[in-house]
Coordinates of C-alpha atoms in Angstrom, one line a residue:
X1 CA 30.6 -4.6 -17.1
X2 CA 30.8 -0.6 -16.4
X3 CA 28.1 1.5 -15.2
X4 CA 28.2 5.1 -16.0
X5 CA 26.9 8.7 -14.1
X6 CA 25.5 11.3 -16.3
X7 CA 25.2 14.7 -17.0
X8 CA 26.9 16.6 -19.3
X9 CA 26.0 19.2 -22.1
X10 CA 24.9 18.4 -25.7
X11 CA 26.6 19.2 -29.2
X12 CA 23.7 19.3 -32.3
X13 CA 23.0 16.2 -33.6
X14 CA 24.1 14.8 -37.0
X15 CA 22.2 16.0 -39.8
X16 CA 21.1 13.5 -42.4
X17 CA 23.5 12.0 -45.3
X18 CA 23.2 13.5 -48.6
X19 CA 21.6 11.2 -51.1
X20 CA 24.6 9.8 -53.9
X21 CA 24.3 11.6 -57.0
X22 CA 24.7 8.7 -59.1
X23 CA 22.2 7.0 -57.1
X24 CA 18.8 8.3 -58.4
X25 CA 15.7 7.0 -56.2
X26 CA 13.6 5.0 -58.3
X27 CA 10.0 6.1 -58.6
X28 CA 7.3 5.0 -55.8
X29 CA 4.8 2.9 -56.6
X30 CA 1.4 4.4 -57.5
X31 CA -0.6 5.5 -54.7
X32 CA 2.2 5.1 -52.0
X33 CA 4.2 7.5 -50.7
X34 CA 8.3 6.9 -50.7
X35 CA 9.7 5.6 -47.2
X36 CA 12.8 7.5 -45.3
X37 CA 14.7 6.9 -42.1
X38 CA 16.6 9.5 -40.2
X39 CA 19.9 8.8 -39.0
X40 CA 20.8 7.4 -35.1
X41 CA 22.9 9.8 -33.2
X42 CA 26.3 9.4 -32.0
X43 CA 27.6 9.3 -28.5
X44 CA 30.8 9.8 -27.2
X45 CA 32.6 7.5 -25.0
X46 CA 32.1 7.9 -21.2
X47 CA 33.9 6.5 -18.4
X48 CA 32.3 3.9 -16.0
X49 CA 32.0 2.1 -11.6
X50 CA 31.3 -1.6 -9.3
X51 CA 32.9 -4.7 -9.1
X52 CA 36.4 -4.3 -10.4
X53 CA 38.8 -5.4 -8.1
X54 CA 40.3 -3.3 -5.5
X55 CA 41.5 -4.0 -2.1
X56 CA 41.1 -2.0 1.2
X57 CA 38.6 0.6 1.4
X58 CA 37.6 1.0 5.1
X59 CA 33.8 0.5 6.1
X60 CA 34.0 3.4 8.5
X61 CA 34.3 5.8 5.4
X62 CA 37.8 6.7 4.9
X63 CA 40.2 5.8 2.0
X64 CA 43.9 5.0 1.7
X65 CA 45.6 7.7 0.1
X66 CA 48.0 7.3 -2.6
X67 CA 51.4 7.5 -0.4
X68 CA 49.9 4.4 1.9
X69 CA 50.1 2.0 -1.0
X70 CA 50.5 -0.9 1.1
X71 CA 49.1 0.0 4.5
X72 CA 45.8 0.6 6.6
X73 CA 44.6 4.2 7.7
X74 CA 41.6 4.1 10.7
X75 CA 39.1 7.2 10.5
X76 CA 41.2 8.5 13.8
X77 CA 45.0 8.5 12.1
X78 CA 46.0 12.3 11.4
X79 CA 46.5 12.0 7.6
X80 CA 43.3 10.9 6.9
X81 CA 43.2 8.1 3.6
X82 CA 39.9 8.7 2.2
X83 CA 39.3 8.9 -0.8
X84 CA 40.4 6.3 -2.5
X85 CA 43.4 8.1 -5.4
X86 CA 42.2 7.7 -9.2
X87 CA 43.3 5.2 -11.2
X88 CA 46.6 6.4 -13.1
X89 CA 45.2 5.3 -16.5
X90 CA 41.6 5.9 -16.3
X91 CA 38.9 8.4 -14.7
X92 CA 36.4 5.0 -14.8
X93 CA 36.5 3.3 -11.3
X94 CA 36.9 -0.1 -11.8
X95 CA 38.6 -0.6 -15.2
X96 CA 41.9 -2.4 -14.3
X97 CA 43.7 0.6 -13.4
X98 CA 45.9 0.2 -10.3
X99 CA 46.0 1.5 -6.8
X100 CA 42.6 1.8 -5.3
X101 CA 43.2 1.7 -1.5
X102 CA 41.7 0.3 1.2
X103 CA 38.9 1.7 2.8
X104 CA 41.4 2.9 5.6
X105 CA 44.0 1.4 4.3
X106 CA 45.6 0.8 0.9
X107 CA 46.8 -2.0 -1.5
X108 CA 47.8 -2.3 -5.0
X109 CA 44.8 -3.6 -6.9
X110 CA 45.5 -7.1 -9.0
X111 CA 45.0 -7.3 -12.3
X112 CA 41.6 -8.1 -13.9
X113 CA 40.3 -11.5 -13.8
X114 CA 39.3 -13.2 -17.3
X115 CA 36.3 -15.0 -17.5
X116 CA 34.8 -14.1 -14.1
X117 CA 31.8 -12.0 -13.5
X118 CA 29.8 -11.2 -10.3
X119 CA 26.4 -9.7 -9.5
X120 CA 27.8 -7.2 -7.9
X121 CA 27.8 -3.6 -10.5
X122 CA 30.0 -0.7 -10.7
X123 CA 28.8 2.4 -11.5
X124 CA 31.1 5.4 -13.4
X125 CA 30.4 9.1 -13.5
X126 CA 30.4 10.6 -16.7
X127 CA 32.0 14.3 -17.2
X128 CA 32.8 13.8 -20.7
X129 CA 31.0 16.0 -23.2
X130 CA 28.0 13.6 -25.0
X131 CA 26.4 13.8 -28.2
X132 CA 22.4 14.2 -28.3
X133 CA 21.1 11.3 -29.7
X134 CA 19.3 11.0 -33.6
X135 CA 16.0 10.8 -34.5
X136 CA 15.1 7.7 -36.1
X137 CA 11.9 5.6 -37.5
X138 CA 10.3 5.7 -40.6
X139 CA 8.1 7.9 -42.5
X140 CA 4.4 7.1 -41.6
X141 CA 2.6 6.1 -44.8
X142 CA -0.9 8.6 -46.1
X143 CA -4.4 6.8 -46.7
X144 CA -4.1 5.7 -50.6
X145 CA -7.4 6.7 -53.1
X146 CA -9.6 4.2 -54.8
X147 CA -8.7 5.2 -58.0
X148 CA -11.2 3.6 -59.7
X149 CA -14.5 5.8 -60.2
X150 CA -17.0 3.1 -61.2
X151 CA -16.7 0.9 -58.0
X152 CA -19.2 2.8 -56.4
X153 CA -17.7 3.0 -53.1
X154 CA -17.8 5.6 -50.5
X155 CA -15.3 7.1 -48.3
X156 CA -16.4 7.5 -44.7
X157 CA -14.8 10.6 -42.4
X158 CA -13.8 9.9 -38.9
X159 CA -15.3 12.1 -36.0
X160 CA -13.7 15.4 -35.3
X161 CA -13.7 14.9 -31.7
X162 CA -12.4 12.0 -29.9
X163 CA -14.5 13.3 -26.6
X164 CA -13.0 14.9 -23.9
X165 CA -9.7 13.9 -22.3
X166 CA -9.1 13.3 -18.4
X167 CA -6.3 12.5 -17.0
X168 CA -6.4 11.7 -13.6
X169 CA -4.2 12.3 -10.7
X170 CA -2.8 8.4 -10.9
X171 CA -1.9 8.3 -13.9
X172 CA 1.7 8.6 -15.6
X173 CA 0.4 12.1 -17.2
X174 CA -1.4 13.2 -14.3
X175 CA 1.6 12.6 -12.4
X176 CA 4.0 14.0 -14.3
X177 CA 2.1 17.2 -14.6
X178 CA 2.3 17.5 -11.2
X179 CA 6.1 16.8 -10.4
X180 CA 7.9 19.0 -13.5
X181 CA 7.2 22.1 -12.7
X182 CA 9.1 21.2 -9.2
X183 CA 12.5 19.9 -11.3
X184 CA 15.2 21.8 -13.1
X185 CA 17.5 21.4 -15.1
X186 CA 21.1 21.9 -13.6
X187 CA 24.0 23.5 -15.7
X188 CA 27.3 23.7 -14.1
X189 CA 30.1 25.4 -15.4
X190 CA 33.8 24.9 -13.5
X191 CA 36.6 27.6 -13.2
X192 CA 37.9 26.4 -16.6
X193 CA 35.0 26.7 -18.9
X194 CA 34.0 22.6 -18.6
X195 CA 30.7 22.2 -18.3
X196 CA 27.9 19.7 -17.7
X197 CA 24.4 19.2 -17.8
X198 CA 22.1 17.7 -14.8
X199 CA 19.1 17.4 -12.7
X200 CA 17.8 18.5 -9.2
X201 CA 14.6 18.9 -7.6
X202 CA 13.1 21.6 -5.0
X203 CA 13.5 20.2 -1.5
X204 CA 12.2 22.9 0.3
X205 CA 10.1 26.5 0.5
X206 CA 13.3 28.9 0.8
X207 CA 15.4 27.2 -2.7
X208 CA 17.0 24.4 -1.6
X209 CA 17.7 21.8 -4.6
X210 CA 18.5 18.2 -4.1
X211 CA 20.9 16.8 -7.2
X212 CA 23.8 14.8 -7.2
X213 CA 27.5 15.5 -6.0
X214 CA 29.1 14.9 -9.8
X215 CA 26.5 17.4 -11.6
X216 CA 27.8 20.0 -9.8
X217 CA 31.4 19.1 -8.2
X218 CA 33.2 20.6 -11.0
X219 CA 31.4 24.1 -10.2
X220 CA 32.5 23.8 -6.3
X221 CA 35.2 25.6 -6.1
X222 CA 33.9 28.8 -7.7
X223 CA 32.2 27.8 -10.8
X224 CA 29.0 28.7 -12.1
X225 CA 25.5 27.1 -11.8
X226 CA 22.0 27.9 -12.9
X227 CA 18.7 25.9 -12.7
X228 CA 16.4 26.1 -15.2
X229 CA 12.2 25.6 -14.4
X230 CA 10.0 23.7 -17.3
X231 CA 8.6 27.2 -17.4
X232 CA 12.1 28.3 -18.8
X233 CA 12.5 30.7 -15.5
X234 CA 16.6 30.8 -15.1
X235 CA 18.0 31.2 -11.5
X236 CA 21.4 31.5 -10.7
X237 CA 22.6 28.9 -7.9
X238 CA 25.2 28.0 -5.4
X239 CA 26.5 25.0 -3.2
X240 CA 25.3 24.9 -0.1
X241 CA 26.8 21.6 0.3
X242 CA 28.2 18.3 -1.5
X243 CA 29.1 15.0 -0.1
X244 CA 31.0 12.8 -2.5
X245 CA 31.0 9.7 -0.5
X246 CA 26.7 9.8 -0.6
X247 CA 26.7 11.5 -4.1
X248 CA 24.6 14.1 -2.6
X249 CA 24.4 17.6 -3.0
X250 CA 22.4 20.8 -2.2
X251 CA 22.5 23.9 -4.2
X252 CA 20.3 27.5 -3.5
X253 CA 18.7 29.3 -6.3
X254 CA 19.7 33.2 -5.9
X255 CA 17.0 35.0 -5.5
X256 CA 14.2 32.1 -5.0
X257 CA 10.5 32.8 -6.0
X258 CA 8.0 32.6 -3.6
X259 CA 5.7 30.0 -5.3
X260 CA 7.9 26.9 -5.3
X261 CA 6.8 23.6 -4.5
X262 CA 8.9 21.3 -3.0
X263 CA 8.2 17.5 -4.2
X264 CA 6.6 14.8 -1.7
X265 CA 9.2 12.7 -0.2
X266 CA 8.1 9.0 -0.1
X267 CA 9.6 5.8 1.9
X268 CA 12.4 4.0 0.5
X269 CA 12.1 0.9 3.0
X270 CA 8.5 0.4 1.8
X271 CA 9.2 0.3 -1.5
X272 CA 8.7 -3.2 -3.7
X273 CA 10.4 -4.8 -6.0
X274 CA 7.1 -4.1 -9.3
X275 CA 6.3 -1.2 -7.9
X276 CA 5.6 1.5 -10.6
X277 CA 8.2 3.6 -11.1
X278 CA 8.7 7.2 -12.9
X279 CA 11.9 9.2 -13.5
X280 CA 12.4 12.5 -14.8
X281 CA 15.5 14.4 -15.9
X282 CA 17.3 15.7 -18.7
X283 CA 18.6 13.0 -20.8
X284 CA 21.3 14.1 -23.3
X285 CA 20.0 17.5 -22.9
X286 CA 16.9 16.8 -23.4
X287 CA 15.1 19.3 -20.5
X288 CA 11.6 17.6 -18.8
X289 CA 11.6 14.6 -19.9
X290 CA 9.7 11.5 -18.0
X291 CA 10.0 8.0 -18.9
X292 CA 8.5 4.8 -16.7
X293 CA 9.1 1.5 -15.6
X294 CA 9.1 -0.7 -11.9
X295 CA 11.6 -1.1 -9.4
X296 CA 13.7 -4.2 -10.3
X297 CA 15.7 -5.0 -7.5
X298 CA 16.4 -3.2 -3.8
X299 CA 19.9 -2.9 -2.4
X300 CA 22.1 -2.9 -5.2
X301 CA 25.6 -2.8 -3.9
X302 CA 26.9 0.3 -6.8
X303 CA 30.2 1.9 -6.3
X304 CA 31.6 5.3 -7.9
X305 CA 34.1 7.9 -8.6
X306 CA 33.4 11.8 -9.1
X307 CA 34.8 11.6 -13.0
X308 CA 38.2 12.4 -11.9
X309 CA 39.0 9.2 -10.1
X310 CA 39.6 10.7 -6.9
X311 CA 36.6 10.1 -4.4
X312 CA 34.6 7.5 -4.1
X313 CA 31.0 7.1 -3.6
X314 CA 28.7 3.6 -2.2
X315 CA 25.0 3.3 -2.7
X316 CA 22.9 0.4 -1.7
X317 CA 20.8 1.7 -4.8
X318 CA 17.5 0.8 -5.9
X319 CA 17.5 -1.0 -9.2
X320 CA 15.0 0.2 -12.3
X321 CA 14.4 -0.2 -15.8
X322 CA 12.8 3.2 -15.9
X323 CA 15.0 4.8 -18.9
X324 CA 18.1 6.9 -17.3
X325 CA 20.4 8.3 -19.8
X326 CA 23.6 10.5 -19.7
X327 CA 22.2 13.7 -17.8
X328 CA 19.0 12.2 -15.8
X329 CA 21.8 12.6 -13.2
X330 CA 20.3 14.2 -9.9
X331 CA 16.8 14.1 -11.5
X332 CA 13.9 12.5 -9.1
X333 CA 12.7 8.7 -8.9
X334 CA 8.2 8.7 -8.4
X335 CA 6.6 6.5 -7.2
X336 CA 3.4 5.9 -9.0
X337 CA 1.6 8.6 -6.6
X338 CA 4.5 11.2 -7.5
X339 CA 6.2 10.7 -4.3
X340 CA 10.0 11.2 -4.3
X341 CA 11.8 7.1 -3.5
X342 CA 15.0 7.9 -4.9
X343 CA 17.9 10.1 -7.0
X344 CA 18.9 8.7 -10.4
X345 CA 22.7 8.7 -10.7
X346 CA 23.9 5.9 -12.6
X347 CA 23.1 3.4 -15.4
X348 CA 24.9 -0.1 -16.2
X349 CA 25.8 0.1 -19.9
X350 CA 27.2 -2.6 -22.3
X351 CA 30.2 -0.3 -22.8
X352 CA 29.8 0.3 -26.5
X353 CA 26.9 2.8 -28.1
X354 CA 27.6 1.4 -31.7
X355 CA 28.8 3.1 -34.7
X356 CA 31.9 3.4 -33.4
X357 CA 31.1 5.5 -30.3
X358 CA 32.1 4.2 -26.2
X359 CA 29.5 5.9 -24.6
X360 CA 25.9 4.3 -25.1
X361 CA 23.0 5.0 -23.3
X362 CA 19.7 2.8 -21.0
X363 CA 19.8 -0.8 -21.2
X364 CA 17.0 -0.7 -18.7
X365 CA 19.5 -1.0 -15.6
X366 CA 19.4 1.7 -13.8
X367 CA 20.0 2.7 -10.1
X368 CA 18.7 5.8 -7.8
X369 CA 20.1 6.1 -4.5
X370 CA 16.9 5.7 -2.1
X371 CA 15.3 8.8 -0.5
X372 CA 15.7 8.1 2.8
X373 CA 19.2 8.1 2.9
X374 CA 19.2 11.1 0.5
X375 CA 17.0 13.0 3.0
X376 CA 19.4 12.7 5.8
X377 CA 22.4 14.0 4.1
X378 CA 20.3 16.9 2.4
X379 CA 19.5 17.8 5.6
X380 CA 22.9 17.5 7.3
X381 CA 24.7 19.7 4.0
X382 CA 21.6 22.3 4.6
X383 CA 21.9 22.5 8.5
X384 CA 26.5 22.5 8.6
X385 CA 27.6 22.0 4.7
X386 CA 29.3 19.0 5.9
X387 CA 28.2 15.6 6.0
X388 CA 28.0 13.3 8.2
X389 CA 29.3 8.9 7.6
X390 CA 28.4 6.7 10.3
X391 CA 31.0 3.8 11.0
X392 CA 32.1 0.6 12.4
X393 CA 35.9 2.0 12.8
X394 CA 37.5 -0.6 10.8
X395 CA 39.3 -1.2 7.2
X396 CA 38.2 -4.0 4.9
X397 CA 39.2 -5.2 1.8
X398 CA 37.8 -4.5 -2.0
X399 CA 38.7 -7.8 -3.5
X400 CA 36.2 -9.0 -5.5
X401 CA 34.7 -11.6 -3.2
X402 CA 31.7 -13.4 -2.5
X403 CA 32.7 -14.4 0.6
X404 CA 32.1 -11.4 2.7
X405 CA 33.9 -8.4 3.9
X406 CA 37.4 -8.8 5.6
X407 CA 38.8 -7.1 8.0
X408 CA 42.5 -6.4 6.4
X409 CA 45.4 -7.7 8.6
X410 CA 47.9 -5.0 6.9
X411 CA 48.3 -1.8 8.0
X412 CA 49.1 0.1 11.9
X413 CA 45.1 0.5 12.7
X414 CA 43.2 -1.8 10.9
X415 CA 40.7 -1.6 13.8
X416 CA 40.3 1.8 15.3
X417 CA 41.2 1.7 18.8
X418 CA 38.2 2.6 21.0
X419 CA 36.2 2.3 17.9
X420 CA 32.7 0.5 17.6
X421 CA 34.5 -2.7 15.7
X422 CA 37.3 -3.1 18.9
X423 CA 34.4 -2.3 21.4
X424 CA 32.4 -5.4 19.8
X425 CA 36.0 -7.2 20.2
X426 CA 36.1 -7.8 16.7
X427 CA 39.9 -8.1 14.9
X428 CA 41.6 -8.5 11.7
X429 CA 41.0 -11.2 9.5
X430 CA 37.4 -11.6 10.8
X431 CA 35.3 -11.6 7.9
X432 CA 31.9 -10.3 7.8
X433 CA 28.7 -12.3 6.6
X434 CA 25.8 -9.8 7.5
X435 CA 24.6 -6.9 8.9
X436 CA 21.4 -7.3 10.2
X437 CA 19.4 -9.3 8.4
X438 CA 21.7 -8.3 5.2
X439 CA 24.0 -10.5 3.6
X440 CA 27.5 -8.7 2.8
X441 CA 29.6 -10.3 -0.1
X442 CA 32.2 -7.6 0.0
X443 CA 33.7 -4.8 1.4
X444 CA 31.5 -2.2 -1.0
X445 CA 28.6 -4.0 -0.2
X446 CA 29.1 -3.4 4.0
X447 CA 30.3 0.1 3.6
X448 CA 26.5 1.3 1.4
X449 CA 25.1 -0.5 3.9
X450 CA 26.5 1.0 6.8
X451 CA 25.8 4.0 4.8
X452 CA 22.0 3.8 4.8
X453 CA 22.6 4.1 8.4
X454 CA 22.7 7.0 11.0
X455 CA 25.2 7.3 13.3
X456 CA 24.5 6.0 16.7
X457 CA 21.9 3.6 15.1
X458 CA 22.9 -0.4 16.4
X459 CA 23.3 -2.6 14.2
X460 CA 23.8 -6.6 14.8
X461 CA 27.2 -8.1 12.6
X462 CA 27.4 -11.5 12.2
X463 CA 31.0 -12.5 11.0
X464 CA 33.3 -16.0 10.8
X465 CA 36.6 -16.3 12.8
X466 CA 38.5 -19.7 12.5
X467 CA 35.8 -21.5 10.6
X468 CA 32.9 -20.4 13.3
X469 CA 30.3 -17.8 12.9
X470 CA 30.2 -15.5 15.7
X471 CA 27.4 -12.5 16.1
X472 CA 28.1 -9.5 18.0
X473 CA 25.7 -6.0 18.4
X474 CA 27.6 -2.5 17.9
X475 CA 26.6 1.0 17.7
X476 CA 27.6 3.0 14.7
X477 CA 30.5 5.9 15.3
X478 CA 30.4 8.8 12.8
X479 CA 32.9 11.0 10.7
X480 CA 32.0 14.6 9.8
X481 CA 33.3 15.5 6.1
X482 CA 34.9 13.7 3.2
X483 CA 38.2 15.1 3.8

C-alpha cells in the first residue's frame, strides 16, 4: 500500500469527447428529455510513504546518511546522519528502493516482501503536477406534460418559498462559515519555476500561517509564496520556519491585515474515535472547499519523505475518512464545534486513479497530524525558526516488524553516551514493547511517539532483554534543527 501528501497546482480538465459522426443519436422518447454524462478527470501519477521496509532510523531523531551505509550515527557524532538519503530509484518512501538508513545509523534496506502486509501505513508526499478532476453524473430529467387534454386533470404549483433558512452555529454550514474565511490557499513557487498548490490556516493576530513543511519546502530557499483569502485578498508570504521531521511549517503574510482571525485550537488527546470531523483545503485546486466525516482511528504510526526522498517525517496521525485529496495538504482538521484537532497531510491510496493514470485521489483514509503536537512546533519555528525533537539518544531499526523497536547492534554509538537510553542502562539489542501505556511495533512507530512529546517530558519504556521484559523511566533529551 502507498499513501500520498498533496499539494500541487492544477492543468484544465478534459473537455468532453466529440460525438462519432457516423454515430447519429437516435431520437428521445416522447416527453423525455435525452440523458448525457460528462467525462471523469485524469490524474497523474504521484509518489507515495509507511511500512516499506527500511532498517535503522534512530528514535532520537537523526538519520544515517548515505556514506554510513552500514553503520550507526547517535544525535551527538559530528556528521550528523539524519535524514534518511532518498531512495536512488524513487521520490516515494517506501517503494523498494534501497538505502534508507537507520535512524542514527544506516543499513541497506531488503528487498520487498511478497505476500505480507501490516497495519502499519506509509504516507508519500506528492510534488508532481495533478490533473483537476471531471465532472461527472447524469443529466437531471424535466417534469414530463399530460399530453392528453380530456383527462381533466390539474397541475398543482409548489410554494415559492420554502420558509426561512437557519443555520446554526453547530452545524456543518454554520461551521464552515465560520472557519473559511481564516484558511488560505498556499501557492508556492521554487527557484526554478516548479510549483505547487496547498493549504494553511491563520495561527495568530500578527500573520502567522500554520501549513505543512512539503507545501512550501520547495519555496525555502528563495522561492515565492502567496496566500490567497476566500475573499480572493492575495498576500505575498515568507518562511518563518519549516521542520521536515514534524511536517510543520510557518509562513508570514507581507503586509498582514488588521482584521484576521486566527482559528480556535482544540485538544488532540481528547479527541475520540466517531467524533465528527470536518476538513477544509484545496483539493486539486479546488480553493474552500469542506468535506466531513469522523475520526477513524488515533495514533496512526505514518512515515514520510519531502517529495525528493531526502528527509523524513513521523506522525502518530489521527486517522479520518473526511475526504483529503491531492492539495488539502496543510489545510485544517474541525472538530464539530470548528475547533482546530489536527493538519491534513496525507491520504492512503490504492495506487492507481484508473484510466490509465497513477495518482488517484480519497479512499476515505486519511491522516492529520494532531494539534497538539502541531502547536508546539509552530511555536518553536515562530519563537527561533528552528525546531526542536525530543529523544531517547539511541538508533533503532526500520525493519518491518511487529515485534517492537530494536535497538541496532551495528554501528560506533548505537546508544548515545550520557544519553537518556544509557542513563536508563538500556543497550543494544534490547527491543522495545511500549512507551507508556503505548504499544511500539516498530522503530517508526517509537520515534512519532517520542515525537508527540516535549523534551524533558518522562516517559516509562518497557522493553525485552534475553527473553524478560524489563521497564525502566527516562527523561526525554532534545535536538535543535533537522540538520
Amino acid at each position: 500500500m502507498s499513501t500520498e501528501n498533496e499539494g500541487t497546482a492544477v492543468p484544465p480538465a478534459p473537455s468532453a469527447p466529440p460525438v462519432p459522426v457516423d454515430a447519429p443519436a437516435a431520437p428521445a422518447p416522447q416527453g423525455q428529455p435525452p440523458q448525457g454524462q460528462a467525462p471523469q478527470g485524469h490524474a497523474p501519477q504521484g509518489p507515495a510513504p509507511y511500512g516499506q521496509d527500511a532498517q535503522g532510523q534512530s528514535a532520537h531523531g537523526q538519520g544515517a546518511s548515505g556514506d554510513a551505509a552500514q553503520h550507526g550515527v547517535s544525535s551527538s557524532a559530528p556528521d550528523p546522519s539524519w535524514p534518511p538519503p532518498p531512495p536512488p530509484t524513487s521520490p516515494s518512501y517506501g517503494d523498494g528502493g534501497s538505502g534508507s538508513g537507520g535512524w542514527g545509523s544506516s543499513y541497506q534496506q531488503p528487498a520487498p516482501k511478497s505476500g505480507r502486509g501490516r497495519g502499519g501505513l506509509v504516507a508519500a508526499i506528492l510534488v508532481a503536477a495533478l490533473a483537476a478532476g471531471g465532472l461527472g453524473g447524469g443529466l437531471g430529467y424535466t417534469l414530463a406534460k399530460n399530453n392528453d387534454e380530456n383527462t381533466g386533470s390539474t397541475t398543482v404549483s409548489a410554494s415559492t418559498s420554502g420558509g426561512d433558512v437557519k443555520r446554526d452555529p453547530g452545524t456543518v454550514a454554520g461551521t464552515a462559515a465560520k472557519a473559511l474565511p481564516s484558511t488560505v490557499t498556499i501557492e508556492a513557487e521554487s527557484n526554478s519555476g516548479e510549483g505547487g498548490t496547498g493549504t494553511g490556516f491563520v495561527f495568530d493576530k500578527q500573520g502567522h500561517i500554520v501549513t505543512n513543511n512539503h507545501v512550501v519546502a520547495g519555496a525555502v530557499d528563495g522561492g515565492k509564496l502567496t496566500a490567497t483569502f476566500p475573499s480572493g485578498k492575495k498576500y505575498d508570504a515568507e518562511v518563518v520556519g519549516h521542520a521536515q521531521g514534524y511536517d510543520v511549517a510557518v509562513i508570514k503574510l507581507k503586509n498582514a491585515p488588521d482584521d484576521l482571525r486566527p482559528l480556535t485550537l482544540g485538544d488532540s488527546d481528547k479527541v475520540a474515535v466517531g467524533d465528527a470531523t470536518i476538513a477544509i483545503g484545496a483539493p486539486f485546486g479546488l480553493s474552500d472547499t469542506v468535506t466531513t466525516g469522523i475520526i477513524s482511528a488515533k495514533n496512526r504510526p505514518v512515515a514520510s519523505s519531502d517529495g525528493t526522498g531526502s528527509q523524513a517525517s513521523y506522525m502518530s496521525a489521527l486517522q479520518t475518512d473526511a475526504s483529503i485529496n491531492p492539495g488539502n495538504s496543510g489545510g485544517p482538521l474541525l472538530d464539530a464545534q470548528g475547533n482546530v484537532i489536527g493538519i491534513n497531510s496525507a491520504i492512503q491510496s490504492t495506487g492507481n486513479g484508473g484510466f490509465g493514470t497513477g495518482q488517484s485521489g480519497s479512499i476515505g483514509l486519511g491522516f492529520a497530524i494532531p494539534i497538539n503536537q502541531a502547536e508546539y512546533v509552530a511555536q518553536e519555528l515562530i519563537k527561533t525558526g528552528k525546531p526542536v525533537y525530543a529523544k531517547i539518544g539511541a538508533s533503532v531499526s526500520l525493519d518491518d516488524s511487529s515485534s517492537g523497536a530494536q535497538i541496532t547492534d551495528q554501528g560506533t554509538t548505537p546508544v548515545e553516551p550520557g544519553g537518556p537510553a544509557a542513563k536508563a542502562g538500556l543497550k543494544p539489542g534490547d527491543v522495545i514493547t511500549k512507551l507508556d501505556d503505548r504499544v511500539i511495533d516498530s522503530g517508526p512507530t517509537l520515534i512519532g511517539e517520542i515525537w508527540t512529546h516535549k523534551p524533558g517530558d518522562k516517559v516509562t519504556i518497557t522493553y525485552e532483554r534475553g527473553g524478560k521484559e524489563h521497564t525502566v523511566e527516562l527523561t526525554l533529551g532534545s535536538r535543535v534543527g533537522d540538520n
